[in-house]
Amino acid sequence: MNKLIKPENSFAKVVDTLLPYSELISVDLPTQGTMIKVEREFAKFFLLEQGYVNIRRLNDNLIIATFFSPYILGLSFYSGAEAYYSIELGPDCKIHQIPRIKALNAIKKHDLYREWMRIVSYKMAFLYARDISILRHSAKDIVCCLLSRLISLPAEFRENISVIKYIEQRCTLSRSCIQRILFSLKKDKHIEITDGYLIKVISLPIESYY
């Protein structure tokens, strides 16, 4: 499968268009670790204007995805739907909320259907790629897929999270298992790790899905 590419221009165009209709969620700075609870009674989208967020699964607190601005969250929400995750803010975030109906009306008004469909298609492909990367028979495959994802993220993010913490928060493998696999990959010169931080991926013995 080819590397999944985020449609940055579509996200930016839609977010910029919806911001005037939205409400800034006021949180204290720095925003690192602030949790936004998803209310099942209200259908709304969240517009990430600045920074990044972690999506945490409610039943076990695992991070199922990390998204960087510009981004739109909440496409799966509608009134009365089950809320299965919460939104954890990274440092210096700016995030807005907008009622679902108001957002869709603005999409129609500004004729942004093409951009909207690109966003929806990307999000569906991302979820598929994520599931493929962690629903593996081999623990090594899971670690390699998460390493492939980590190295694709912005340098400022990678410089502030250790490899083992990143992987441990996103799968159910034990810490000792992850350590053994990382040691083996480093020994075989598949990756470069310095002081616990991922510096470089040279080659991974698995196909990258995103």
Coordinates of C-alpha atoms in Angstrom, one line a residue:
M1 CA 0.0 0.0 0.0
N2 CA 1.3 3.5 -0.8
K3 CA 2.1 5.9 2.0
L4 CA -1.0 7.6 3.2
I5 CA -0.7 11.4 2.5
K6 CA -2.8 13.9 4.5
P7 CA -4.7 16.4 2.2
E8 CA -3.2 19.4 4.0
N9 CA -4.7 22.0 1.6
S10 CA -8.2 20.5 2.0
F11 CA -8.0 20.5 5.8
A12 CA -6.6 24.1 5.9
K13 CA -9.3 25.4 3.5
V14 CA -12.2 23.8 5.5
V15 CA -10.8 24.7 8.9
D16 CA -10.2 28.4 7.8
T17 CA -13.7 28.6 6.4
L18 CA -15.4 27.1 9.6
L19 CA -13.4 29.1 12.2
P20 CA -15.6 32.3 12.0
Y21 CA -18.7 30.1 12.7
S22 CA -17.0 28.3 15.7
E23 CA -16.3 28.9 19.3
L24 CA -12.8 28.8 20.8
I25 CA -12.6 26.3 23.7
S26 CA -10.9 28.2 26.4
V27 CA -8.2 26.3 28.3
D28 CA -5.3 27.4 30.4
L29 CA -1.8 27.6 28.9
P30 CA 0.1 25.4 28.5
T31 CA -2.6 23.0 27.3
Q32 CA -0.5 19.9 27.6
G33 CA -2.6 17.0 29.0
T34 CA -5.9 18.9 29.1
M35 CA -8.8 16.5 28.3
I36 CA -11.9 17.5 26.3
K37 CA -14.8 15.2 27.1
V38 CA -17.1 14.4 24.3
E39 CA -20.7 15.0 25.2
R40 CA -23.0 12.4 23.6
E41 CA -26.0 14.7 23.9
F42 CA -24.5 17.2 21.4
A43 CA -23.4 16.7 17.9
K44 CA -20.4 18.9 17.0
F45 CA -17.1 19.1 15.3
F46 CA -13.8 20.1 16.8
L47 CA -11.4 22.3 14.7
L48 CA -7.8 22.0 15.6
E49 CA -6.2 25.3 14.5
Q50 CA -2.8 24.9 16.2
G51 CA -0.8 22.1 17.9
Y52 CA -1.7 18.4 18.1
V53 CA -4.1 16.1 20.0
N54 CA -4.1 12.5 21.2
I55 CA -7.2 10.5 20.8
R56 CA -7.6 8.3 23.9
R57 CA -9.9 5.3 24.0
L58 CA -12.1 5.6 27.1
N59 CA -12.2 1.9 28.2
D60 CA -8.4 1.5 28.5
N61 CA -6.9 5.0 27.9
L62 CA -4.8 3.8 24.9
I63 CA -3.9 6.4 22.4
I64 CA -5.5 5.3 19.1
A65 CA -4.3 8.3 17.1
T66 CA -2.3 11.5 17.2
F67 CA -3.5 14.3 14.9
F68 CA -1.7 17.6 13.9
S69 CA -3.3 20.9 12.9
P70 CA -5.0 21.7 10.8
Y71 CA -7.5 18.9 11.6
I72 CA -11.2 18.2 12.1
L73 CA -12.5 15.8 14.7
G74 CA -15.9 14.6 15.4
L75 CA -17.1 13.3 12.1
S76 CA -18.5 10.2 13.8
F77 CA -20.4 12.1 16.4
Y78 CA -24.2 12.7 16.3
S79 CA -26.7 13.3 19.0
G80 CA -27.1 10.4 21.3
A81 CA -24.2 8.4 19.8
E82 CA -22.0 6.5 22.1
A83 CA -18.8 8.4 23.0
Y84 CA -15.8 6.0 22.9
Y85 CA -12.9 8.4 23.1
S86 CA -11.7 11.6 24.6
I87 CA -9.4 14.3 23.2
E88 CA -6.1 15.0 25.0
L89 CA -4.5 18.3 24.0
G90 CA -0.8 18.7 23.4
P91 CA 1.2 21.9 24.3
D92 CA 0.0 25.3 23.0
C93 CA -3.2 24.0 21.3
K94 CA -5.9 26.1 19.8
I95 CA -9.1 24.1 19.4
H96 CA -12.6 25.3 18.5
Q97 CA -16.0 23.7 18.5
I98 CA -18.9 24.1 16.1
P99 CA -22.3 22.5 16.0
R100 CA -22.5 19.8 13.3
I101 CA -25.5 21.4 11.5
K102 CA -23.8 24.8 11.4
A103 CA -20.6 23.3 10.0
L104 CA -22.4 21.3 7.3
N105 CA -24.4 24.4 6.3
A106 CA -21.2 26.4 5.9
I107 CA -19.7 23.6 3.8
K108 CA -22.7 23.9 1.5
K109 CA -22.7 27.7 1.5
H110 CA -19.0 27.9 0.5
D111 CA -19.2 25.0 -1.9
L112 CA -16.5 22.9 -0.2
Y113 CA -17.9 19.5 -1.0
R114 CA -14.8 18.4 -2.8
E115 CA -12.5 19.3 0.1
W116 CA -14.9 17.8 2.6
M117 CA -15.0 14.4 0.7
R118 CA -11.2 14.4 0.6
I119 CA -11.1 14.8 4.3
V120 CA -13.6 12.1 5.0
S121 CA -11.9 9.7 2.6
Y122 CA -8.5 10.4 4.2
K123 CA -9.9 9.8 7.7
M124 CA -11.5 6.5 6.7
A125 CA -8.2 5.4 5.0
F126 CA -6.3 6.5 8.1
L127 CA -8.4 4.3 10.4
Y128 CA -8.0 1.4 8.1
A129 CA -4.2 1.8 8.0
R130 CA -4.1 2.2 11.8
D131 CA -6.1 -1.0 12.3
I132 CA -3.9 -2.9 9.8
S133 CA -0.8 -1.7 11.6
I134 CA -1.8 -3.0 15.1
L135 CA -3.9 -6.0 14.3
R136 CA -0.9 -8.1 13.5
H137 CA 0.1 -11.7 14.5
S138 CA 3.6 -10.6 15.3
A139 CA 4.6 -8.2 18.1
K140 CA 7.6 -7.2 15.9
D141 CA 5.2 -6.2 13.1
I142 CA 3.2 -4.0 15.5
V143 CA 6.4 -2.2 16.8
C144 CA 7.7 -1.7 13.2
C145 CA 4.4 -0.2 12.1
L146 CA 4.4 2.2 15.0
L147 CA 8.0 3.1 14.3
S148 CA 7.1 3.8 10.7
R149 CA 4.4 6.2 11.9
L150 CA 6.6 7.9 14.5
I151 CA 9.4 8.7 12.1
S152 CA 6.8 10.4 9.8
L153 CA 5.7 12.8 12.5
P154 CA 7.2 16.3 13.0
A155 CA 10.6 16.5 14.5
E156 CA 9.5 18.7 17.4
F157 CA 7.0 15.9 18.4
R158 CA 9.6 13.1 18.2
E159 CA 12.1 15.1 20.2
N160 CA 9.7 15.2 23.1
I161 CA 8.6 11.6 23.4
S162 CA 10.7 8.5 23.9
V163 CA 10.3 5.7 21.5
I164 CA 9.2 3.2 24.1
K165 CA 6.6 5.6 25.6
Y166 CA 5.2 6.3 22.1
I167 CA 4.8 2.6 21.4
E168 CA 3.6 1.7 24.9
Q169 CA 0.8 4.2 24.8
R170 CA -0.5 2.9 21.5
C171 CA -0.6 -0.9 21.9
T172 CA -1.1 -3.6 24.5
L173 CA 2.4 -5.1 24.3
S174 CA 4.4 -5.2 27.5
R175 CA 7.2 -2.8 28.1
S176 CA 9.8 -5.6 28.2
C177 CA 8.5 -7.0 24.9
I178 CA 8.8 -3.6 23.2
Q179 CA 12.3 -3.1 24.7
R180 CA 13.5 -6.5 23.3
I181 CA 12.2 -5.7 19.8
L182 CA 13.8 -2.2 19.8
F183 CA 17.1 -3.6 21.0
S184 CA 17.0 -6.2 18.2
L185 CA 16.1 -3.6 15.5
K186 CA 18.8 -1.3 16.7
K187 CA 21.4 -4.1 16.9
D188 CA 20.6 -5.1 13.3
K189 CA 20.9 -1.4 12.2
H190 CA 17.3 -1.0 11.1
I191 CA 16.9 2.1 13.3
E192 CA 18.9 4.7 15.2
I193 CA 18.0 5.5 18.7
T194 CA 19.8 8.0 20.9
D195 CA 19.0 8.4 24.6
G196 CA 15.7 6.7 24.0
Y197 CA 14.6 8.9 21.1
L198 CA 14.1 7.8 17.6
I199 CA 16.6 9.5 15.3
K200 CA 16.4 7.6 12.1
V201 CA 14.7 4.6 10.4
I202 CA 17.0 3.0 8.0
S203 CA 14.8 0.1 6.9
L204 CA 12.1 -1.9 8.6
P205 CA 11.3 -5.5 7.9
I206 CA 7.7 -4.8 7.2
E207 CA 5.6 -2.8 4.7
S208 CA 4.6 0.7 5.9
Y209 CA 0.8 1.3 5.9
Y210 CA 0.9 5.0 6.9

